[in-house]
Amino acid sequence: MMGSAGVMSEIDNAQVAQTLREEIAKRRISRAGLAQRARLSVSTLEKALSGRRRFTLATIVRLEEALGASLRDAPEREVSAPALAPPEMGFYSRPAVQWIEGDYLTLRASFGNDGGVYAYRTVIRWSKDRGHLVFAESDRLDATFEQAGFVSMPHLSGHTYLMTSEAGQYRMIMLGHATREQRMFGLLSTLQVGQGSQLVPVSCPVAFVPMKQVAEPVFGLARPGEKACERYRAILDTALGDDFCRLRS
């Protein structure tokens, strides 16, 4: 739906922003590079992605031309969308999983700084045309490695899986049951750059905190001794302290 000034509605705006984050993460392109290709300022793109400015139709068209992909769900696909997620994702319906949709501060241990905590944003939403939950990361210090993928919620384990699949390569976040505060804790498994170009499997605790619960979130690396690090570490330590995950050697 269009307004008189050619601006997308708030619901459509959020959908476009989410889809754009997914495309950026999937293609592993920088926001600066995309802005240049779309003939936009980086500031305009950043403000639109963060919700501080709405996308205009002209901006969306430029971005779609730069990406060679649509950022808007087609209405005819919405009608034929499946009512349930596919069996490999847990056969869930949207009403059953609507509680998990939202904007989360994501915390994990730093791989390169002992005692440090790495913080970024993850948005989980329902994709109308795909018929299942999807997620996308943003506000990462290393934006090139922002991830986007699908969400699996099988009934048997009661756990939530955020999966990234690219050319047969997977990254997984496994989260336990949400707490009364709707926070989720678990384990992240991925690949870390080792010696030379070698990639080494690595796992660490991870926490998902509803963004509305975080006053003045600080993104990027929080180092030991910093107030943000102390605050984030207290949250992240819940993952192991309350037995949401275990690390064994």
C-alpha atoms as a PDB file:
ATOM      1  CA  MET A   1       0.000   0.000   0.000  1.00  0.00           C
ATOM      2  CA  MET A   2       1.335   3.429  -0.983  1.00  0.00           C
ATOM      3  CA  GLY A   3       0.968   6.767   0.810  1.00  0.00           C
ATOM      4  CA  SER A   4       0.585  10.111  -0.918  1.00  0.00           C
ATOM      5  CA  ALA A   5       4.330  10.737  -0.676  1.00  0.00           C
ATOM      6  CA  GLY A   6       5.238   7.419  -2.294  1.00  0.00           C
ATOM      7  CA  VAL A   7       6.329   5.830   1.007  1.00  0.00           C
ATOM      8  CA  MET A   8       5.721   2.175   1.915  1.00  0.00           C
ATOM      9  CA  SER A   9       3.489   1.407   4.899  1.00  0.00           C
ATOM     10  CA  GLU A  10       5.193   0.500   8.185  1.00  0.00           C
ATOM     11  CA  ILE A  11       4.443  -3.214   7.768  1.00  0.00           C
ATOM     12  CA  ASP A  12       5.819  -3.275   4.233  1.00  0.00           C
ATOM     13  CA  ASN A  13       8.770  -1.147   5.303  1.00  0.00           C
ATOM     14  CA  ALA A  14       9.765  -3.665   7.979  1.00  0.00           C
ATOM     15  CA  GLN A  15       9.411  -6.507   5.489  1.00  0.00           C
ATOM     16  CA  VAL A  16      11.586  -4.750   2.904  1.00  0.00           C
ATOM     17  CA  ALA A  17      14.256  -4.004   5.521  1.00  0.00           C
ATOM     18  CA  GLN A  18      14.306  -7.628   6.652  1.00  0.00           C
ATOM     19  CA  THR A  19      14.471  -9.001   3.117  1.00  0.00           C
ATOM     20  CA  LEU A  20      17.257  -6.557   2.286  1.00  0.00           C
ATOM     21  CA  ARG A  21      19.270  -7.704   5.324  1.00  0.00           C
ATOM     22  CA  GLU A  22      18.849 -11.297   4.160  1.00  0.00           C
ATOM     23  CA  GLU A  23      20.065 -10.441   0.659  1.00  0.00           C
ATOM     24  CA  ILE A  24      23.093  -8.548   2.006  1.00  0.00           C
ATOM     25  CA  ALA A  25      24.030 -11.455   4.282  1.00  0.00           C
ATOM     26  CA  LYS A  26      23.391 -14.113   1.625  1.00  0.00           C
ATOM     27  CA  ARG A  27      25.474 -12.323  -0.987  1.00  0.00           C
ATOM     28  CA  ARG A  28      28.172 -11.274   1.522  1.00  0.00           C
ATOM     29  CA  ILE A  29      28.309  -7.744   0.164  1.00  0.00           C
ATOM     30  CA  SER A  30      29.005  -4.591   2.108  1.00  0.00           C
ATOM     31  CA  ARG A  31      26.362  -1.977   2.708  1.00  0.00           C
ATOM     32  CA  ALA A  32      28.694   0.666   1.291  1.00  0.00           C
ATOM     33  CA  GLY A  33      29.112  -1.367  -1.902  1.00  0.00           C
ATOM     34  CA  LEU A  34      25.378  -1.864  -2.256  1.00  0.00           C
ATOM     35  CA  ALA A  35      24.701   1.832  -1.664  1.00  0.00           C
ATOM     36  CA  GLN A  36      27.166   2.746  -4.392  1.00  0.00           C
ATOM     37  CA  ARG A  37      25.616   0.319  -6.884  1.00  0.00           C
ATOM     38  CA  ALA A  38      22.118   1.582  -6.048  1.00  0.00           C
ATOM     39  CA  ARG A  39      23.203   5.235  -6.313  1.00  0.00           C
ATOM     40  CA  LEU A  40      22.276   5.920  -2.690  1.00  0.00           C
ATOM     41  CA  SER A  41      24.186   7.424   0.190  1.00  0.00           C
ATOM     42  CA  VAL A  42      25.378   4.982   2.857  1.00  0.00           C
ATOM     43  CA  SER A  43      23.611   7.147   5.430  1.00  0.00           C
ATOM     44  CA  THR A  44      20.263   6.775   3.637  1.00  0.00           C
ATOM     45  CA  LEU A  45      20.661   2.994   3.445  1.00  0.00           C
ATOM     46  CA  GLU A  46      21.693   2.660   7.103  1.00  0.00           C
ATOM     47  CA  LYS A  47      18.807   4.802   8.353  1.00  0.00           C
ATOM     48  CA  ALA A  48      16.284   2.825   6.310  1.00  0.00           C
ATOM     49  CA  LEU A  49      17.633  -0.521   7.526  1.00  0.00           C
ATOM     50  CA  SER A  50      17.530   0.610  11.157  1.00  0.00           C
ATOM     51  CA  GLY A  51      13.982   1.958  10.849  1.00  0.00           C
ATOM     52  CA  ARG A  52      14.969   5.596  11.349  1.00  0.00           C
ATOM     53  CA  ARG A  53      13.809   6.425   7.818  1.00  0.00           C
ATOM     54  CA  ARG A  54      11.163   4.770   5.654  1.00  0.00           C
ATOM     55  CA  PHE A  55      11.947   3.287   2.264  1.00  0.00           C
ATOM     56  CA  THR A  56      10.508   5.240  -0.654  1.00  0.00           C
ATOM     57  CA  LEU A  57       9.396   3.376  -3.754  1.00  0.00           C
ATOM     58  CA  ALA A  58      12.236   4.996  -5.725  1.00  0.00           C
ATOM     59  CA  THR A  59      14.795   3.738  -3.187  1.00  0.00           C
ATOM     60  CA  ILE A  60      13.362   0.205  -3.289  1.00  0.00           C
ATOM     61  CA  VAL A  61      13.452   0.141  -7.087  1.00  0.00           C
ATOM     62  CA  ARG A  62      17.106   1.247  -7.100  1.00  0.00           C
ATOM     63  CA  LEU A  63      18.026  -1.426  -4.567  1.00  0.00           C
ATOM     64  CA  GLU A  64      16.154  -4.117  -6.495  1.00  0.00           C
ATOM     65  CA  GLU A  65      17.959  -3.114  -9.704  1.00  0.00           C
ATOM     66  CA  ALA A  66      21.323  -3.222  -7.928  1.00  0.00           C
ATOM     67  CA  LEU A  67      20.596  -6.657  -6.444  1.00  0.00           C
ATOM     68  CA  GLY A  68      18.726  -8.113  -9.403  1.00  0.00           C
ATOM     69  CA  ALA A  69      16.103  -9.386  -6.945  1.00  0.00           C
ATOM     70  CA  SER A  70      12.734  -8.317  -5.583  1.00  0.00           C
ATOM     71  CA  LEU A  71      12.530  -6.961  -2.038  1.00  0.00           C
ATOM     72  CA  ARG A  72       8.726  -7.145  -1.978  1.00  0.00           C
ATOM     73  CA  ASP A  73       6.692 -10.319  -1.550  1.00  0.00           C
ATOM     74  CA  ALA A  74       4.472 -10.867  -4.564  1.00  0.00           C
ATOM     75  CA  PRO A  75       0.731 -10.899  -3.598  1.00  0.00           C
ATOM     76  CA  GLU A  76       0.001 -13.991  -5.721  1.00  0.00           C
ATOM     77  CA  ARG A  77       2.706 -15.916  -3.865  1.00  0.00           C
ATOM     78  CA  GLU A  78       1.251 -14.873  -0.524  1.00  0.00           C
ATOM     79  CA  VAL A  79      -2.097 -16.494  -1.388  1.00  0.00           C
ATOM     80  CA  SER A  80      -0.479 -19.815  -2.285  1.00  0.00           C
ATOM     81  CA  ALA A  81       1.973 -19.849   0.637  1.00  0.00           C
ATOM     82  CA  PRO A  82       1.938 -23.087   2.667  1.00  0.00           C
ATOM     83  CA  ALA A  83       0.034 -23.058   5.953  1.00  0.00           C
ATOM     84  CA  LEU A  84       2.745 -25.064   7.720  1.00  0.00           C
ATOM     85  CA  ALA A  85       6.520 -24.981   7.686  1.00  0.00           C
ATOM     86  CA  PRO A  86       8.036 -27.966   5.819  1.00  0.00           C
ATOM     87  CA  PRO A  87       8.575 -31.205   7.781  1.00  0.00           C
ATOM     88  CA  GLU A  88      12.354 -30.716   7.971  1.00  0.00           C
ATOM     89  CA  MET A  89      11.709 -27.504   9.912  1.00  0.00           C
ATOM     90  CA  GLY A  90       9.171 -29.001  12.309  1.00  0.00           C
ATOM     91  CA  PHE A  91       5.753 -28.620  10.634  1.00  0.00           C
ATOM     92  CA  TYR A  92       4.959 -25.530  12.728  1.00  0.00           C
ATOM     93  CA  SER A  93       2.224 -22.984  11.983  1.00  0.00           C
ATOM     94  CA  ARG A  94       2.598 -19.252  12.406  1.00  0.00           C
ATOM     95  CA  PRO A  95       0.179 -18.938  15.363  1.00  0.00           C
ATOM     96  CA  ALA A  96       2.242 -21.542  17.234  1.00  0.00           C
ATOM     97  CA  VAL A  97       5.529 -19.688  16.788  1.00  0.00           C
ATOM     98  CA  GLN A  98       4.455 -16.053  16.636  1.00  0.00           C
ATOM     99  CA  TRP A  99       5.854 -15.479  20.114  1.00  0.00           C
ATOM    100  CA  ILE A 100       9.422 -15.794  18.806  1.00  0.00           C
ATOM    101  CA  GLU A 101       9.109 -13.132  16.109  1.00  0.00           C
ATOM    102  CA  GLY A 102      11.009  -9.977  16.933  1.00  0.00           C
ATOM    103  CA  ASP A 103      14.227  -8.048  17.250  1.00  0.00           C
ATOM    104  CA  TYR A 104      16.955  -9.571  19.461  1.00  0.00           C
ATOM    105  CA  LEU A 105      20.274  -8.465  20.896  1.00  0.00           C
ATOM    106  CA  THR A 106      22.523 -11.444  20.223  1.00  0.00           C
ATOM    107  CA  LEU A 107      25.521 -12.103  22.467  1.00  0.00           C
ATOM    108  CA  ARG A 108      28.316 -14.621  22.079  1.00  0.00           C
ATOM    109  CA  ALA A 109      31.817 -15.073  23.409  1.00  0.00           C
ATOM    110  CA  SER A 110      34.515 -13.332  21.395  1.00  0.00           C
ATOM    111  CA  PHE A 111      36.685 -15.744  19.405  1.00  0.00           C
ATOM    112  CA  GLY A 112      39.731 -13.479  19.452  1.00  0.00           C
ATOM    113  CA  ASN A 113      39.519 -11.575  22.740  1.00  0.00           C
ATOM    114  CA  ASP A 114      39.592 -13.580  25.992  1.00  0.00           C
ATOM    115  CA  GLY A 115      36.701 -12.552  28.209  1.00  0.00           C
ATOM    116  CA  GLY A 116      35.200 -10.328  25.532  1.00  0.00           C
ATOM    117  CA  VAL A 117      31.609 -10.502  24.335  1.00  0.00           C
ATOM    118  CA  TYR A 118      30.505  -9.905  20.760  1.00  0.00           C
ATOM    119  CA  ALA A 119      27.105  -8.207  20.303  1.00  0.00           C
ATOM    120  CA  TYR A 120      24.904  -7.765  17.236  1.00  0.00           C
ATOM    121  CA  ARG A 121      21.264  -7.739  16.153  1.00  0.00           C
ATOM    122  CA  THR A 122      19.172 -10.691  14.932  1.00  0.00           C
ATOM    123  CA  VAL A 123      15.647 -10.290  13.562  1.00  0.00           C
ATOM    124  CA  ILE A 124      13.338 -13.330  13.396  1.00  0.00           C
ATOM    125  CA  ARG A 125      10.187 -12.986  11.302  1.00  0.00           C
ATOM    126  CA  TRP A 126       7.626 -15.012   9.371  1.00  0.00           C
ATOM    127  CA  SER A 127       8.161 -15.043   5.606  1.00  0.00           C
ATOM    128  CA  LYS A 128       4.725 -14.920   3.983  1.00  0.00           C
ATOM    129  CA  ASP A 129       5.846 -16.280   0.623  1.00  0.00           C
ATOM    130  CA  ARG A 130       8.037 -19.056   2.050  1.00  0.00           C
ATOM    131  CA  GLY A 131       5.637 -20.159   4.757  1.00  0.00           C
ATOM    132  CA  HIS A 132       8.175 -20.431   7.589  1.00  0.00           C
ATOM    133  CA  LEU A 133      10.324 -18.388   9.958  1.00  0.00           C
ATOM    134  CA  VAL A 134      13.495 -16.739   8.696  1.00  0.00           C
ATOM    135  CA  PHE A 135      16.219 -14.726  10.431  1.00  0.00           C
ATOM    136  CA  ALA A 136      18.816 -12.154   9.481  1.00  0.00           C
ATOM    137  CA  GLU A 137      21.716 -10.546  11.346  1.00  0.00           C
ATOM    138  CA  SER A 138      22.787  -6.914  11.263  1.00  0.00           C
ATOM    139  CA  ASP A 139      24.858  -4.364  13.192  1.00  0.00           C
ATOM    140  CA  ARG A 140      27.829  -6.714  13.135  1.00  0.00           C
ATOM    141  CA  LEU A 141      31.318  -5.270  13.356  1.00  0.00           C
ATOM    142  CA  ASP A 142      32.334  -7.723  10.618  1.00  0.00           C
ATOM    143  CA  ALA A 143      29.346  -6.996   8.358  1.00  0.00           C
ATOM    144  CA  THR A 144      30.773  -9.233   5.614  1.00  0.00           C
ATOM    145  CA  PHE A 145      29.944 -12.267   7.754  1.00  0.00           C
ATOM    146  CA  GLU A 146      26.357 -11.333   8.608  1.00  0.00           C
ATOM    147  CA  GLN A 147      24.193 -14.442   8.361  1.00  0.00           C
ATOM    148  CA  ALA A 148      20.637 -15.063   7.173  1.00  0.00           C
ATOM    149  CA  GLY A 149      18.714 -18.321   6.978  1.00  0.00           C
ATOM    150  CA  PHE A 150      15.731 -20.361   8.130  1.00  0.00           C
ATOM    151  CA  VAL A 151      14.400 -21.301  11.559  1.00  0.00           C
ATOM    152  CA  SER A 152      13.590 -24.888  12.510  1.00  0.00           C
ATOM    153  CA  MET A 153      11.377 -25.630  15.557  1.00  0.00           C
ATOM    154  CA  PRO A 154      10.759 -29.394  15.886  1.00  0.00           C
ATOM    155  CA  HIS A 155       8.345 -30.513  18.609  1.00  0.00           C
ATOM    156  CA  LEU A 156      10.433 -33.513  19.675  1.00  0.00           C
ATOM    157  CA  SER A 157      13.352 -31.596  21.212  1.00  0.00           C
ATOM    158  CA  GLY A 158      11.579 -28.323  21.942  1.00  0.00           C
ATOM    159  CA  HIS A 159      14.675 -26.482  20.762  1.00  0.00           C
ATOM    160  CA  THR A 160      14.960 -23.756  18.136  1.00  0.00           C
ATOM    161  CA  TYR A 161      17.540 -23.981  15.361  1.00  0.00           C
ATOM    162  CA  LEU A 162      18.741 -20.997  13.324  1.00  0.00           C
ATOM    163  CA  MET A 163      20.372 -22.478  10.242  1.00  0.00           C
ATOM    164  CA  THR A 164      22.496 -20.877   7.561  1.00  0.00           C
ATOM    165  CA  SER A 165      23.123 -22.954   4.457  1.00  0.00           C
ATOM    166  CA  GLU A 166      25.457 -21.810   1.691  1.00  0.00           C
ATOM    167  CA  ALA A 167      26.762 -24.166  -0.997  1.00  0.00           C
ATOM    168  CA  GLY A 168      26.467 -27.124   1.390  1.00  0.00           C
ATOM    169  CA  GLN A 169      28.175 -25.295   4.263  1.00  0.00           C
ATOM    170  CA  TYR A 170      26.158 -24.873   7.455  1.00  0.00           C
ATOM    171  CA  ARG A 171      26.251 -22.670  10.527  1.00  0.00           C
ATOM    172  CA  MET A 172      23.885 -23.479  13.395  1.00  0.00           C
ATOM    173  CA  ILE A 173      22.563 -21.785  16.513  1.00  0.00           C
ATOM    174  CA  MET A 174      20.664 -24.109  18.860  1.00  0.00           C
ATOM    175  CA  LEU A 175      18.498 -22.375  21.469  1.00  0.00           C
ATOM    176  CA  GLY A 176      16.681 -23.883  24.450  1.00  0.00           C
ATOM    177  CA  HIS A 177      13.241 -23.026  25.813  1.00  0.00           C
ATOM    178  CA  ALA A 178      12.609 -19.311  26.318  1.00  0.00           C
ATOM    179  CA  THR A 179      12.693 -17.996  29.884  1.00  0.00           C
ATOM    180  CA  ARG A 180       9.832 -16.046  31.445  1.00  0.00           C
ATOM    181  CA  GLU A 181      11.572 -12.909  30.160  1.00  0.00           C
ATOM    182  CA  GLN A 182      11.440 -14.412  26.631  1.00  0.00           C
ATOM    183  CA  ARG A 183      15.238 -14.710  26.587  1.00  0.00           C
ATOM    184  CA  MET A 184      16.829 -17.684  24.853  1.00  0.00           C
ATOM    185  CA  PHE A 185      20.184 -19.317  25.485  1.00  0.00           C
ATOM    186  CA  GLY A 186      22.131 -22.021  23.712  1.00  0.00           C
ATOM    187  CA  LEU A 187      25.109 -22.853  21.559  1.00  0.00           C
ATOM    188  CA  LEU A 188      26.525 -21.475  18.321  1.00  0.00           C
ATOM    189  CA  SER A 189      28.581 -23.748  16.037  1.00  0.00           C
ATOM    190  CA  THR A 190      30.461 -22.319  13.078  1.00  0.00           C
ATOM    191  CA  LEU A 191      33.863 -22.150  11.381  1.00  0.00           C
ATOM    192  CA  GLN A 192      36.658 -19.855  12.509  1.00  0.00           C
ATOM    193  CA  VAL A 193      39.653 -18.799  10.465  1.00  0.00           C
ATOM    194  CA  GLY A 194      42.708 -20.648  11.778  1.00  0.00           C
ATOM    195  CA  GLN A 195      46.303 -20.710  10.601  1.00  0.00           C
ATOM    196  CA  GLY A 196      46.639 -19.372   7.098  1.00  0.00           C
ATOM    197  CA  SER A 197      43.372 -19.962   5.256  1.00  0.00           C
ATOM    198  CA  GLN A 198      42.416 -23.013   7.330  1.00  0.00           C
ATOM    199  CA  LEU A 199      38.897 -23.054   8.769  1.00  0.00           C
ATOM    200  CA  VAL A 200      38.452 -24.627  12.202  1.00  0.00           C
ATOM    201  CA  PRO A 201      35.137 -25.747  13.774  1.00  0.00           C
ATOM    202  CA  VAL A 202      34.322 -23.685  16.876  1.00  0.00           C
ATOM    203  CA  SER A 203      31.411 -23.517  19.334  1.00  0.00           C
ATOM    204  CA  CYS A 204      30.480 -21.061  22.065  1.00  0.00           C
ATOM    205  CA  PRO A 205      27.494 -20.099  24.259  1.00  0.00           C
ATOM    206  CA  VAL A 206      25.024 -17.629  22.762  1.00  0.00           C
ATOM    207  CA  ALA A 207      22.173 -15.512  24.166  1.00  0.00           C
ATOM    208  CA  PHE A 208      19.152 -13.891  22.506  1.00  0.00           C
ATOM    209  CA  VAL A 209      17.622 -10.992  24.451  1.00  0.00           C
ATOM    210  CA  PRO A 210      14.529  -9.092  23.204  1.00  0.00           C
ATOM    211  CA  MET A 211      15.852  -5.711  22.073  1.00  0.00           C
ATOM    212  CA  LYS A 212      13.134  -3.857  23.982  1.00  0.00           C
ATOM    213  CA  GLN A 213      14.710  -5.131  27.220  1.00  0.00           C
ATOM    214  CA  VAL A 214      18.091  -3.537  26.448  1.00  0.00           C
ATOM    215  CA  ALA A 215      18.615   0.132  27.208  1.00  0.00           C
ATOM    216  CA  GLU A 216      21.127   1.745  24.838  1.00  0.00           C
ATOM    217  CA  PRO A 217      22.534  -1.444  23.270  1.00  0.00           C
ATOM    218  CA  VAL A 218      26.202  -1.384  22.294  1.00  0.00           C
ATOM    219  CA  PHE A 219      27.080  -3.402  19.196  1.00  0.00           C
ATOM    220  CA  GLY A 220      30.440  -4.899  18.285  1.00  0.00           C
ATOM    221  CA  LEU A 221      33.160  -6.151  20.616  1.00  0.00           C
ATOM    222  CA  ALA A 222      32.735  -5.407  24.326  1.00  0.00           C
ATOM    223  CA  ARG A 223      36.131  -5.830  26.008  1.00  0.00           C
ATOM    224  CA  PRO A 224      36.824  -6.862  29.618  1.00  0.00           C
ATOM    225  CA  GLY A 225      36.708  -3.851  31.917  1.00  0.00           C
ATOM    226  CA  GLU A 226      34.073  -2.061  29.871  1.00  0.00           C
ATOM    227  CA  LYS A 227      30.600  -1.578  31.380  1.00  0.00           C
ATOM    228  CA  ALA A 228      28.931  -3.139  28.355  1.00  0.00           C
ATOM    229  CA  CYS A 229      31.116  -6.231  28.683  1.00  0.00           C
ATOM    230  CA  GLU A 230      30.237  -6.703  32.354  1.00  0.00           C
ATOM    231  CA  ARG A 231      26.531  -6.309  31.570  1.00  0.00           C
ATOM    232  CA  TYR A 232      26.660  -8.661  28.591  1.00  0.00           C
ATOM    233  CA  ARG A 233      28.834 -11.238  30.344  1.00  0.00           C
ATOM    234  CA  ALA A 234      26.329 -11.503  33.203  1.00  0.00           C
ATOM    235  CA  ILE A 235      23.625 -12.352  30.655  1.00  0.00           C
ATOM    236  CA  LEU A 236      25.745 -14.704  28.549  1.00  0.00           C
ATOM    237  CA  ASP A 237      26.962 -16.691  31.552  1.00  0.00           C
ATOM    238  CA  THR A 238      23.345 -17.816  32.079  1.00  0.00           C
ATOM    239  CA  ALA A 239      23.743 -20.165  29.087  1.00  0.00           C
ATOM    240  CA  LEU A 240      26.173 -22.426  30.947  1.00  0.00           C
ATOM    241  CA  GLY A 241      25.212 -21.472  34.503  1.00  0.00           C
ATOM    242  CA  ASP A 242      21.571 -22.512  34.093  1.00  0.00           C
ATOM    243  CA  ASP A 243      22.413 -25.584  31.980  1.00  0.00           C
ATOM    244  CA  PHE A 244      20.961 -24.356  28.684  1.00  0.00           C
ATOM    245  CA  CYS A 245      24.055 -25.814  27.020  1.00  0.00           C
ATOM    246  CA  ARG A 246      27.217 -27.745  27.952  1.00  0.00           C
ATOM    247  CA  LEU A 247      30.760 -27.710  26.672  1.00  0.00           C
ATOM    248  CA  ARG A 248      32.748 -30.950  27.001  1.00  0.00           C
ATOM    249  CA  SER A 249      36.332 -31.817  26.083  1.00  0.00           C
END
